[in-house]
PDB file of C-alpha atoms in Angstrom:
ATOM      1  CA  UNK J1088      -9.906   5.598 -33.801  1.00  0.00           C
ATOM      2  CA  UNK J1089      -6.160   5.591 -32.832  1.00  0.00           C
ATOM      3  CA  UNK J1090      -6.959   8.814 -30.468  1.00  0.00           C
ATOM      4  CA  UNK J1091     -10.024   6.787 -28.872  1.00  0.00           C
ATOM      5  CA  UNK J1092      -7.952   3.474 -28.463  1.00  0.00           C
ATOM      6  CA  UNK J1093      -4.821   5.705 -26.512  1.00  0.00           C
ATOM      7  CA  UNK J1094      -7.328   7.690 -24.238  1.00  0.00           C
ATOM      8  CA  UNK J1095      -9.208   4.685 -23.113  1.00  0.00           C
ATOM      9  CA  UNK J1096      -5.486   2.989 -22.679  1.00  0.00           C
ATOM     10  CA  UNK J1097      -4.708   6.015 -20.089  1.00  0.00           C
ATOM     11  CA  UNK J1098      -7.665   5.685 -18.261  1.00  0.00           C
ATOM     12  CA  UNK J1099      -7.259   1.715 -17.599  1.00  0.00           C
ATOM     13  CA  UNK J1100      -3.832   2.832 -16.470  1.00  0.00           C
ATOM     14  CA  UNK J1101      -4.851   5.231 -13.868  1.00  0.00           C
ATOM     15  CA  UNK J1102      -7.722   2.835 -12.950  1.00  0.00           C
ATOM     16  CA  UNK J1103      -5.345   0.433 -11.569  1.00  0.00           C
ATOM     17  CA  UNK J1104      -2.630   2.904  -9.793  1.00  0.00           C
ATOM     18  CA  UNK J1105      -1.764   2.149  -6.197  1.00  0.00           C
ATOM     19  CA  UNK J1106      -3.529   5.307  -4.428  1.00  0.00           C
ATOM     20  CA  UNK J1107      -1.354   7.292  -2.061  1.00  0.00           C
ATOM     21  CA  UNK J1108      -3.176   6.005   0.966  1.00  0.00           C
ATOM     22  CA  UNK J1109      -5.363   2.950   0.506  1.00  0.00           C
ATOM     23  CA  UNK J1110      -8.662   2.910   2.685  1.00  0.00           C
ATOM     24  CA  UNK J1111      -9.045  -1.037   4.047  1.00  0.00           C
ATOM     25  CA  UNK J1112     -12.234  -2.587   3.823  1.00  0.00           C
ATOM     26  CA  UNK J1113     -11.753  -6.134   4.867  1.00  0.00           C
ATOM     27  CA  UNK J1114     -10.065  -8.498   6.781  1.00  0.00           C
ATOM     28  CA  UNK J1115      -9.347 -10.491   3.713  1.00  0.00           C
ATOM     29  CA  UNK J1116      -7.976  -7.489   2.185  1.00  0.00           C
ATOM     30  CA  UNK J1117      -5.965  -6.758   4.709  1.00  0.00           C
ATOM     31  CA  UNK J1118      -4.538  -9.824   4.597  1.00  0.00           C
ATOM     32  CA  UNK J1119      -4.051 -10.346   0.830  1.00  0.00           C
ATOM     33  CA  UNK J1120      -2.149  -6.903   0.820  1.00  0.00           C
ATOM     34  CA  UNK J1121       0.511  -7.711   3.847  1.00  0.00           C
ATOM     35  CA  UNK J1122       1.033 -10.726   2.511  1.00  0.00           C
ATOM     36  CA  UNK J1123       1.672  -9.122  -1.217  1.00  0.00           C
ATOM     37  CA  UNK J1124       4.354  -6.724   0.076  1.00  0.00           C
ATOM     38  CA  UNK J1125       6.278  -9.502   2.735  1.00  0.00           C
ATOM     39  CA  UNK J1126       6.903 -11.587  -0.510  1.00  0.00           C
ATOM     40  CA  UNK J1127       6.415  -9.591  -3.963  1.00  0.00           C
ATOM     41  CA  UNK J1128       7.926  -5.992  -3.113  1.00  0.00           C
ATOM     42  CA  UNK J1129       9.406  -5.999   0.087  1.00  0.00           C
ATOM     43  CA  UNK J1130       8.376  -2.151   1.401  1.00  0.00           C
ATOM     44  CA  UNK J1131       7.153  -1.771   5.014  1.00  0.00           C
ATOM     45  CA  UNK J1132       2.982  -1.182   5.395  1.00  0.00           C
ATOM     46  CA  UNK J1133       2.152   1.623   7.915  1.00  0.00           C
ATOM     47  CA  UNK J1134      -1.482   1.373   9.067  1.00  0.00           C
ATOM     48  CA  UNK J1135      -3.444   3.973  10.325  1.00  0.00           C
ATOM     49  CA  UNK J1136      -6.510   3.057  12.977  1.00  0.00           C
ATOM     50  CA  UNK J1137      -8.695   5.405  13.261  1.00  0.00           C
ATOM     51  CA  UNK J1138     -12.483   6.324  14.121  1.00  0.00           C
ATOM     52  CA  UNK J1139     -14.458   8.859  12.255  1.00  0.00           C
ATOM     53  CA  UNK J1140     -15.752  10.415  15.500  1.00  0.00           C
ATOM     54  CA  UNK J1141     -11.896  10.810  16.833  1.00  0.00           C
ATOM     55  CA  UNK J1142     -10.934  14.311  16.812  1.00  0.00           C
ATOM     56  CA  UNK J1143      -6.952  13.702  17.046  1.00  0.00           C
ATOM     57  CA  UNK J1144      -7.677  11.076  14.149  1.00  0.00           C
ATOM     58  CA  UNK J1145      -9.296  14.254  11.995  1.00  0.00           C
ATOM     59  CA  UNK J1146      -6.305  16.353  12.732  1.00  0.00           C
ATOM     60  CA  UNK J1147      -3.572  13.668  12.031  1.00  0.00           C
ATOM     61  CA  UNK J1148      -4.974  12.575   8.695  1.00  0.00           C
ATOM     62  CA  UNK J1149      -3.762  15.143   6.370  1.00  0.00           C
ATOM     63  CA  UNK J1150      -0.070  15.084   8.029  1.00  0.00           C
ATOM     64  CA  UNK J1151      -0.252  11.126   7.720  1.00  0.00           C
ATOM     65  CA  UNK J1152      -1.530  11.286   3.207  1.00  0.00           C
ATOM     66  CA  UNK J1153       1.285  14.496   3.268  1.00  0.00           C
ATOM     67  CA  UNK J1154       3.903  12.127   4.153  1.00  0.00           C
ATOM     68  CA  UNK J1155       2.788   8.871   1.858  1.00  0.00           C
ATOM     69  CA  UNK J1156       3.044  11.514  -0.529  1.00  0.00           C
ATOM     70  CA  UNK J1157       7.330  12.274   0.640  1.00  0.00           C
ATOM     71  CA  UNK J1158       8.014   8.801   0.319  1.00  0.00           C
ATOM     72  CA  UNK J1159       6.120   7.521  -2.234  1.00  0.00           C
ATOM     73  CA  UNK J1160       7.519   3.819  -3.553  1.00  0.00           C
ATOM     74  CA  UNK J1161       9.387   3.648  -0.590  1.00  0.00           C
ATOM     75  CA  UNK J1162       6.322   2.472   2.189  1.00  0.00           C
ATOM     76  CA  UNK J1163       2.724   1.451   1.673  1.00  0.00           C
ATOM     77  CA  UNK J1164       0.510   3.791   3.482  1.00  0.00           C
ATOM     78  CA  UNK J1165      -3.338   2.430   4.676  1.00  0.00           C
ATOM     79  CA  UNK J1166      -5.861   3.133   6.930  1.00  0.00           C
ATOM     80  CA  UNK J1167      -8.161   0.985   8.570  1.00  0.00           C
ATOM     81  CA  UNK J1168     -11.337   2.283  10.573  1.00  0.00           C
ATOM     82  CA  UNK J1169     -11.980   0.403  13.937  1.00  0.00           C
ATOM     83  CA  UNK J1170     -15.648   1.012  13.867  1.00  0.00           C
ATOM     84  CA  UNK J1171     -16.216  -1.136  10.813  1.00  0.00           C
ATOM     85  CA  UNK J1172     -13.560  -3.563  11.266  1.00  0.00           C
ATOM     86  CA  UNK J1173     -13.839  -4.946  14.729  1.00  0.00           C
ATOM     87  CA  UNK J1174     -11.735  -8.285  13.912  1.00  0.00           C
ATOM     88  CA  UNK J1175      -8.245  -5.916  12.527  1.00  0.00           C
ATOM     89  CA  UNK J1176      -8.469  -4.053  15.710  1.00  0.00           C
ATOM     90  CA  UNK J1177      -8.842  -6.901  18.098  1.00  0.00           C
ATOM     91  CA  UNK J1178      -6.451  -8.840  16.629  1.00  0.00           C
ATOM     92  CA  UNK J1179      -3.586  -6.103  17.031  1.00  0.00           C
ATOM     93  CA  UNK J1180      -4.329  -5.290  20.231  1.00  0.00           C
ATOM     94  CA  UNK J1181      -5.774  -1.263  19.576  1.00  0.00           C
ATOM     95  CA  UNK J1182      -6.760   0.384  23.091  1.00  0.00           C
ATOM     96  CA  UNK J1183      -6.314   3.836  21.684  1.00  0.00           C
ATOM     97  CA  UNK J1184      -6.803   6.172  18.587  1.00  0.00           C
ATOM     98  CA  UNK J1185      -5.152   7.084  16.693  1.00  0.00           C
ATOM     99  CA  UNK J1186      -3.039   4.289  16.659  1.00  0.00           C
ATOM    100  CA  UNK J1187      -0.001   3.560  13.964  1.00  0.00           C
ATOM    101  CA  UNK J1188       1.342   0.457  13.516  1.00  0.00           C
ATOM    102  CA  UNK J1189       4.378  -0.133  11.135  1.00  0.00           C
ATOM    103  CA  UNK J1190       5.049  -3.751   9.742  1.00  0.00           C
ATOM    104  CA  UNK J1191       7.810  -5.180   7.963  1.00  0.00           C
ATOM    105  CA  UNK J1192       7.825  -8.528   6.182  1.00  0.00           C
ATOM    106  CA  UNK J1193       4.719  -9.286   7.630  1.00  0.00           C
ATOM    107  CA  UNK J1194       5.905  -8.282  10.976  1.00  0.00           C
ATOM    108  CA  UNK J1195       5.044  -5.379  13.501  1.00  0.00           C
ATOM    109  CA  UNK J1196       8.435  -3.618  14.351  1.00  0.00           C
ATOM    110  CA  UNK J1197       6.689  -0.101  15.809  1.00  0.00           C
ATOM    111  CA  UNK J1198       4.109   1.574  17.129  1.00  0.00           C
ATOM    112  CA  UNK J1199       2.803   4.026  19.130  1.00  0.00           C
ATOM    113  CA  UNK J1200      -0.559   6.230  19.759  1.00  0.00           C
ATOM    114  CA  UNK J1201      -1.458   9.680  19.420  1.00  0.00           C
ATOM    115  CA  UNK J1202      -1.549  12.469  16.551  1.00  0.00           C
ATOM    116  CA  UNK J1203       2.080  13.214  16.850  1.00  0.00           C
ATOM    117  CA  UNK J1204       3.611  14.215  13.472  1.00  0.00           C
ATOM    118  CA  UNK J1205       7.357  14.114  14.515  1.00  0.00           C
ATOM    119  CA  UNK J1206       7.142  10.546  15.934  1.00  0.00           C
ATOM    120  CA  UNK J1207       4.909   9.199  13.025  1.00  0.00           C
ATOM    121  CA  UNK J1208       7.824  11.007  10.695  1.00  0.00           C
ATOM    122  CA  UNK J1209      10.564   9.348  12.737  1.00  0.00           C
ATOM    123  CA  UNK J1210       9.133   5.568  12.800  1.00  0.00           C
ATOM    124  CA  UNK J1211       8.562   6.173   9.079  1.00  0.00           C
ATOM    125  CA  UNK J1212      12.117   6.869   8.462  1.00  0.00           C
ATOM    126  CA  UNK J1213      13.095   4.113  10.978  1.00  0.00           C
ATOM    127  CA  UNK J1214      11.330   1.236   9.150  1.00  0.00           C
ATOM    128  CA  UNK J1215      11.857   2.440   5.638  1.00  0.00           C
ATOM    129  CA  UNK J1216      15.342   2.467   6.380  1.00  0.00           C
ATOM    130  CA  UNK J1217      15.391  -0.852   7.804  1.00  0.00           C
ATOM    131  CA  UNK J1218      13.492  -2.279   5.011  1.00  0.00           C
ATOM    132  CA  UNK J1219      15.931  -1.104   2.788  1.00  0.00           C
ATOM    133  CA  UNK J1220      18.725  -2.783   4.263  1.00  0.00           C
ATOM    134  CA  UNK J1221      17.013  -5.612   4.957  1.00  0.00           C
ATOM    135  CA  UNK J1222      16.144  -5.395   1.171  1.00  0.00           C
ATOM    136  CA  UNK J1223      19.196  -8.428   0.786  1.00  0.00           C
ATOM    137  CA  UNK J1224      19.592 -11.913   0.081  1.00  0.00           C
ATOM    138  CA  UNK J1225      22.440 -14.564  -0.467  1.00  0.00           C
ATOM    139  CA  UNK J1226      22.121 -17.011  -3.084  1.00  0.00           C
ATOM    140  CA  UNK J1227      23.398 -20.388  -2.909  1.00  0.00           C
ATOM    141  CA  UNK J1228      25.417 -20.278  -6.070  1.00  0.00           C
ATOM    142  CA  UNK J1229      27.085 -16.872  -4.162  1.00  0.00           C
ATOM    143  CA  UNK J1230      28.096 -18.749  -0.933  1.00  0.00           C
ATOM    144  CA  UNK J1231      29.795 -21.816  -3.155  1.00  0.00           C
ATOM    145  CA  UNK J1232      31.685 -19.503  -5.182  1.00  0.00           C
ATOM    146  CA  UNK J1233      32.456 -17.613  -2.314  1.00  0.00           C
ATOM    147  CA  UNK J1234      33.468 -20.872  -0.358  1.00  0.00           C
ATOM    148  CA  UNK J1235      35.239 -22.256  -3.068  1.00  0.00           C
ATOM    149  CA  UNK J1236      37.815 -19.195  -2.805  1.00  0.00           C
ATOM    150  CA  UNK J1237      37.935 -18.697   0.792  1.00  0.00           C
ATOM    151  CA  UNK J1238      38.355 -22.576   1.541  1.00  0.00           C
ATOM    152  CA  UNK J1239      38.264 -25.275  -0.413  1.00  0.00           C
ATOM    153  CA  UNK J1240      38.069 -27.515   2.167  1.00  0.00           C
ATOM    154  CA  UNK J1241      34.115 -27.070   2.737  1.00  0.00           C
ATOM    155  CA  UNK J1242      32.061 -29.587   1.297  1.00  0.00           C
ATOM    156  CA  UNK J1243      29.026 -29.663  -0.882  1.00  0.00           C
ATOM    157  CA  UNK J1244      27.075 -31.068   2.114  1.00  0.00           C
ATOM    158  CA  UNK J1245      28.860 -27.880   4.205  1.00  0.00           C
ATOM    159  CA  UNK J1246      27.651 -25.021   2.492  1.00  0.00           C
ATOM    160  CA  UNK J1247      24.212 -26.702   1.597  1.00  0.00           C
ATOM    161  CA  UNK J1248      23.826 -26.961   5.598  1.00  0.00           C
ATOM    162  CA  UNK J1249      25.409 -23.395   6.246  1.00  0.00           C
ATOM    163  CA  UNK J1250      22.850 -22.176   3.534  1.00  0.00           C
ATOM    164  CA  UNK J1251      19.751 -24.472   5.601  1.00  0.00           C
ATOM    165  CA  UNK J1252      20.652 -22.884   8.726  1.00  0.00           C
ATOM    166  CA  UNK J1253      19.990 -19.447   7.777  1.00  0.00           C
ATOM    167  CA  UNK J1254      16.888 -20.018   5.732  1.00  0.00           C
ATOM    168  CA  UNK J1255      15.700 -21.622   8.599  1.00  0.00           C
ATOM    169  CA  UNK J1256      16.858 -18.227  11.106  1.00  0.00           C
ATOM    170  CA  UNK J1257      14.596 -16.675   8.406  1.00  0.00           C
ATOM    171  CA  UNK J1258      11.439 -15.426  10.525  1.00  0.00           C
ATOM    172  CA  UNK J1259       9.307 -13.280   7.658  1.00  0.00           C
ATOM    173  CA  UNK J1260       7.271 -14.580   4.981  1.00  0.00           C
ATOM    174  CA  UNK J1261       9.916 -16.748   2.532  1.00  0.00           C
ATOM    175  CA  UNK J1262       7.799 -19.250   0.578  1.00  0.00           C
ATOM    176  CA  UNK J1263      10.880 -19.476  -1.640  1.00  0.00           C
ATOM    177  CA  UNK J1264      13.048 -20.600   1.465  1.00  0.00           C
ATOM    178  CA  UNK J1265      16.077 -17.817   0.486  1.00  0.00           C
ATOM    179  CA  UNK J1266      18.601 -16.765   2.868  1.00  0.00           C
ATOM    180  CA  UNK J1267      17.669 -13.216   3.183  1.00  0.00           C
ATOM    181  CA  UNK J1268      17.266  -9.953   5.572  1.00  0.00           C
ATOM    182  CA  UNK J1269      18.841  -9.633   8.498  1.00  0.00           C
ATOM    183  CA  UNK J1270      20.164 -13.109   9.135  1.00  0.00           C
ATOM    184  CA  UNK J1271      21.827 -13.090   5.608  1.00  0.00           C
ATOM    185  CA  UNK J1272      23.496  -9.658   6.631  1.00  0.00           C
ATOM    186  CA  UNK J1273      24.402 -11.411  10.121  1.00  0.00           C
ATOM    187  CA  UNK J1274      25.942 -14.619   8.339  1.00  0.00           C
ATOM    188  CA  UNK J1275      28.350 -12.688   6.064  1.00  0.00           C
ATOM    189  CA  UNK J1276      29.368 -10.139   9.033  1.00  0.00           C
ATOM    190  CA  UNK J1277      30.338 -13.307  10.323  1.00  0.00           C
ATOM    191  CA  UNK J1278      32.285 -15.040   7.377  1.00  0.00           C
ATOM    192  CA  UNK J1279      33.799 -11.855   6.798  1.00  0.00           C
ATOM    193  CA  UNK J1280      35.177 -11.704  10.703  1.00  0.00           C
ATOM    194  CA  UNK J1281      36.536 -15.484   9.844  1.00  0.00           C
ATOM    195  CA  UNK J1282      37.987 -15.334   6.678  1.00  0.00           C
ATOM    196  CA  UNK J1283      38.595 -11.399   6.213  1.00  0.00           C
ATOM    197  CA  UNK J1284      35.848 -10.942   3.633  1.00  0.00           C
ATOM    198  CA  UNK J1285      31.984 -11.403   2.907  1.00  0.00           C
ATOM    199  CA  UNK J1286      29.890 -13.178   0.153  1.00  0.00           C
ATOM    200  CA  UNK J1287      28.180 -11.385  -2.327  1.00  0.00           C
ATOM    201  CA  UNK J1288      24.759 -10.003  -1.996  1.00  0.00           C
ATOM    202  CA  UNK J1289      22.111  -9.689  -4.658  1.00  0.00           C
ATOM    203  CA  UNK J1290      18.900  -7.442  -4.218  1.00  0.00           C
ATOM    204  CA  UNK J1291      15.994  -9.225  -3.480  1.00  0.00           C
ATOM    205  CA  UNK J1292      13.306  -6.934  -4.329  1.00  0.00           C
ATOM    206  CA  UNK J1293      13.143  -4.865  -7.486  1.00  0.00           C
ATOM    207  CA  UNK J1294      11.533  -1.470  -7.665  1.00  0.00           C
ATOM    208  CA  UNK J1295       8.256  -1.568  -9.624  1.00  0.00           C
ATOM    209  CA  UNK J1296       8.834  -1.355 -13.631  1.00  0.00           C
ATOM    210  CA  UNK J1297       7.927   2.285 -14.609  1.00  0.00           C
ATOM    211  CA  UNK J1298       4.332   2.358 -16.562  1.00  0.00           C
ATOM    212  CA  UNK J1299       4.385   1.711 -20.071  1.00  0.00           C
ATOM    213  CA  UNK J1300       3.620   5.622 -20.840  1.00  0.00           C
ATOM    214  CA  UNK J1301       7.286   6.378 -19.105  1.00  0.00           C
ATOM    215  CA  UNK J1302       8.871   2.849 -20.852  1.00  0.00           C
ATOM    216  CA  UNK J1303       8.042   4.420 -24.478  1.00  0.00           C
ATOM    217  CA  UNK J1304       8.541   7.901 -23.144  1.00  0.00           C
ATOM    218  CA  UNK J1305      12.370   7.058 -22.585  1.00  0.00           C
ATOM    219  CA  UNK J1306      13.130   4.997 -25.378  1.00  0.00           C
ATOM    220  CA  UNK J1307      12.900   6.715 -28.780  1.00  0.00           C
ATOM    221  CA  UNK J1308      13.803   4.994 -32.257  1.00  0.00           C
ATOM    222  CA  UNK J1309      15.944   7.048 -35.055  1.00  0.00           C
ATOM    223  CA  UNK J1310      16.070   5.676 -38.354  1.00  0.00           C
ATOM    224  CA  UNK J1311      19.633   5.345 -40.420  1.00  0.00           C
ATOM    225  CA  UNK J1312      21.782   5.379 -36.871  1.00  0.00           C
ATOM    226  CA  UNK J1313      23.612   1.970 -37.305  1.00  0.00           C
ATOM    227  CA  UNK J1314      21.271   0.708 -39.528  1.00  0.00           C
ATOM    228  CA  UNK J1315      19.054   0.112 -36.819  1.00  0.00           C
ATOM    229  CA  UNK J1316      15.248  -1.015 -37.333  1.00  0.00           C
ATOM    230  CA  UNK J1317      11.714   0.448 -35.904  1.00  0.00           C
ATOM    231  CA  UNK J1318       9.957  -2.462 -33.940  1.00  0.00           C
ATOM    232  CA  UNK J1319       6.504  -2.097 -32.802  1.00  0.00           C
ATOM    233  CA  UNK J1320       7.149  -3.786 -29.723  1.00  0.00           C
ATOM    234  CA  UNK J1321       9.901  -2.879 -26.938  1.00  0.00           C
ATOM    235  CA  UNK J1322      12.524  -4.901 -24.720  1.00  0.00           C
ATOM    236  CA  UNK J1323       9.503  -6.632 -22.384  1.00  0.00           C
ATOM    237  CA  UNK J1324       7.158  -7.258 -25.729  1.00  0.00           C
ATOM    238  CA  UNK J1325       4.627  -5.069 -25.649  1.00  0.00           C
ATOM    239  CA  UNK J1326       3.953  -2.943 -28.139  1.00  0.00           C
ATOM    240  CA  UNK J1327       5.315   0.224 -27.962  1.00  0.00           C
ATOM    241  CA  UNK J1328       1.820   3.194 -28.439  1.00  0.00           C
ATOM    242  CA  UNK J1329       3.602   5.384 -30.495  1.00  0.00           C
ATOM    243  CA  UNK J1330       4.005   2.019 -32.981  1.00  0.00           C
ATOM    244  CA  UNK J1331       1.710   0.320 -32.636  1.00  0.00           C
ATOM    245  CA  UNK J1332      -1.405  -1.181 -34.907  1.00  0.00           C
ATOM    246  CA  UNK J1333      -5.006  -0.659 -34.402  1.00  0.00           C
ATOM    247  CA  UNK J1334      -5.283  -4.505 -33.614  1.00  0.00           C
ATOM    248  CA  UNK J1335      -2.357  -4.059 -30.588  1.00  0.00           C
ATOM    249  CA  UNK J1336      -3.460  -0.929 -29.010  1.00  0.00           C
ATOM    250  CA  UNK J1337      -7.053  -2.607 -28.898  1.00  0.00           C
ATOM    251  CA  UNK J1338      -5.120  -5.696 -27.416  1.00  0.00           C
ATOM    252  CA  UNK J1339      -3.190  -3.550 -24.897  1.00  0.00           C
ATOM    253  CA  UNK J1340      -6.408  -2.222 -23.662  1.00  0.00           C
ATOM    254  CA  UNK J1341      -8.105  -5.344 -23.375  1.00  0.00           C
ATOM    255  CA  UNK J1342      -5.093  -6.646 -21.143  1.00  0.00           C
ATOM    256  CA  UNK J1343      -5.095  -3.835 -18.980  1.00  0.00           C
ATOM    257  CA  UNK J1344      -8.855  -4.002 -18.303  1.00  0.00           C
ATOM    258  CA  UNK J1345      -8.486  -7.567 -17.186  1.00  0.00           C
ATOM    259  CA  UNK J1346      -5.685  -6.757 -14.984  1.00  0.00           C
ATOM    260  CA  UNK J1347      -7.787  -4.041 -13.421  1.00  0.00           C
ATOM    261  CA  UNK J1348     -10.363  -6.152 -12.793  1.00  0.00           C
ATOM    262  CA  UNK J1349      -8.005  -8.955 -11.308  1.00  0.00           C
ATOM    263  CA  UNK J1350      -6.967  -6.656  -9.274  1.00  0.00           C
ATOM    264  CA  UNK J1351     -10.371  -4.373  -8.101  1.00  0.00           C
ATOM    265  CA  UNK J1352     -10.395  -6.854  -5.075  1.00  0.00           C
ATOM    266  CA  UNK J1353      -6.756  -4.625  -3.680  1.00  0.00           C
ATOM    267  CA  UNK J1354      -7.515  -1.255  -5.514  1.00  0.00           C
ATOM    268  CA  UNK J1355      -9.343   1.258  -3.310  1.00  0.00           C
ATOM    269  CA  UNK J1356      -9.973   5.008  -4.100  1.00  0.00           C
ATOM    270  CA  UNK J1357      -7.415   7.158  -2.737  1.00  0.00           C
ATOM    271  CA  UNK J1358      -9.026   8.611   0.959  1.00  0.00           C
ATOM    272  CA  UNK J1359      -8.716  12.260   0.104  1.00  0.00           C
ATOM    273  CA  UNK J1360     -12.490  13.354   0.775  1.00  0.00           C
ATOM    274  CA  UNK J1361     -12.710  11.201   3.972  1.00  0.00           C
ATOM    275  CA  UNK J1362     -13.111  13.697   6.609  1.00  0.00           C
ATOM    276  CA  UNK J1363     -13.765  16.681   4.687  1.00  0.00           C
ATOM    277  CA  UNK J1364     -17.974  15.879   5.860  1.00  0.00           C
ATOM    278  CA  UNK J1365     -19.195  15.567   9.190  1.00  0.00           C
ATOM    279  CA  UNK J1366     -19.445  13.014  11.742  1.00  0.00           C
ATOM    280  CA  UNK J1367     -21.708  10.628  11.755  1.00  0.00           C
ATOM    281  CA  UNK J1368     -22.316   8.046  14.748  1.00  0.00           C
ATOM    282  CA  UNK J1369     -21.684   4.532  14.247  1.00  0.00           C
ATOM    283  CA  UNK J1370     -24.340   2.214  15.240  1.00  0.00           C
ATOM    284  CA  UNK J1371     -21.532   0.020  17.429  1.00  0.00           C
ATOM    285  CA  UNK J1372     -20.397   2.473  20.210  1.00  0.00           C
ATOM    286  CA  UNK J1373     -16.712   3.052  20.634  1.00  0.00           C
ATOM    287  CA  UNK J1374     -15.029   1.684  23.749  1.00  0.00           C
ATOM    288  CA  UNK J1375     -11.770   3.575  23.223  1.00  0.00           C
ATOM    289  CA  UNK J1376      -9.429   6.105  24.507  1.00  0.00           C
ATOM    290  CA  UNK J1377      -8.608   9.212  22.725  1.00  0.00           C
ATOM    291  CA  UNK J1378      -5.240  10.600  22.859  1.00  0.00           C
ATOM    292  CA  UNK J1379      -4.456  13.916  22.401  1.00  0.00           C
ATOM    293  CA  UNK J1380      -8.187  15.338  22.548  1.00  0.00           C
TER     294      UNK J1380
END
């Protein structure tokens, strides 16, 4: 029973992993998933636009999963086909295919058209890099403290404005009005000029928690070493699978089903097969220019 309970606990795991390329198939998911990484995680989304019948698009493809593959965690990697959604491709202005498009925070920061490997590789490295140092923010506690040493003469209603000022410079997605990116980065360059040093940053995005397999993989338990004593549950509470009862590995797997179902809406097979078969013509006809073909 304990065999059947951990086998259908791996497959609800994999059923759920972010694919290394994720095929769009609306609007609305589109949407839902630029909006998820301006505010939850932070990493750049490159999109692919593409047409089945696109030649340079076929040839591109493998080079373009290849290099999701290099930098996995680092970027989100989709693809959207222009034949079936008209609305994505209009909106963002696509003349040509294949066309990549690389955002950040919700913002497009590069692009360019064509099935060229070394330029896709280069604006890859270009916005990964930015989003990483953009990956900052100041918090409000940081630039009182820092304040408070640098001069006392500031006022409460001084730094609160200071901190307004560059939440409001703020131009991605910040529901939680922070001071963050760029224009934190810019503020302290400039405090730091003034008063000879700069304010404290935090991270503002976390990498992704490793998967519960790798959590209990890393932490092992030995009896009589300081006396310590076997829980079935680890530092987040969840129950750890090598520990855990009948009752919680059947509870473990219930959560994770839910979550994958919560979350079948973002989840899309990974893209692997999707030119290995031949063309076949769309009923809308392409009005498009093919580069490199």
């Amino acid at each position: 029973m304990l065999r059947f309970a951990l086998l259908l606990l791996s497959m609800a795991a994999l059923a759920y992993a972010r694919p290394i390329v994720r095929q769009i198939r609306s609007t609305h998911e589109f949407d839902r998933l630029m909006k998820k990484h301006s505010t939850q995680t932070g990493l750049p989304v490159i999109v692919d636009f593409y047409s089945d019948g696109c030649g340079p698009c076929r040839m591109i493809a493998p080079i373009f999963k290849k290099l999701a593959q290099e930098v996995e965690g680092k970027a989100v990697f989709v693809k959207v086909d222009t034949n079936q959604l008209h609305e994505l491709s209009s909106r963002y202005g696509v003349r040509s295919l294949p066309t990549f498009k690389f955002f950040l925070g919700g913002r497009k920061v590069n692009e360019f058209s064509g099935a060229g490997e070394q330029q896709l590789r280069q604006f890859t490295k270009d916005v990964i890099q930015k989003s990483e140092w953009e990956n900052v923010m100041l918090p409000m506690e940081n630039l009182f403290s820092y304040y408070g040493q640098q001069d006392a003469s500031k006022t409460t209603k001084d730094i609160e404005k200071v901190y307004k000022k560059c939440v409001d410079q703020v131009k991605d997605e910040n529901p939680d009005k922070l001071c963050v990116g760029a224009v934190a980065r810019n503020l302290a360059k400039s405090l730091k000029k003034k008063y000879g040093s700069g304010p404290e940053f935090e991270t503002r995005f976390l990498p992704e928690e490793p998967s519960t397999n790798e959590q209990s993989g890393e932490k092992k338990t030995a009896e009589g070493s300081g006396g310590a004593k076997k829980s079935n549950k680890g530092d987040s509470g969840k129950p750890n699978l090598h520990l855990a009862t009948k009752e919680e590995l059947l509870a473990e797997i219930e959560s994770r089903l839910d979550a994958e179902r919560d979350a079948q809406v973002e989840e899309e097979e990974d893209d692997e097969a999707e030119f290995e078969h031949g063309w076949e013509p769309s009923e809308w006809p392409e009005r498009v220019t093919i580069i490199g073909g």
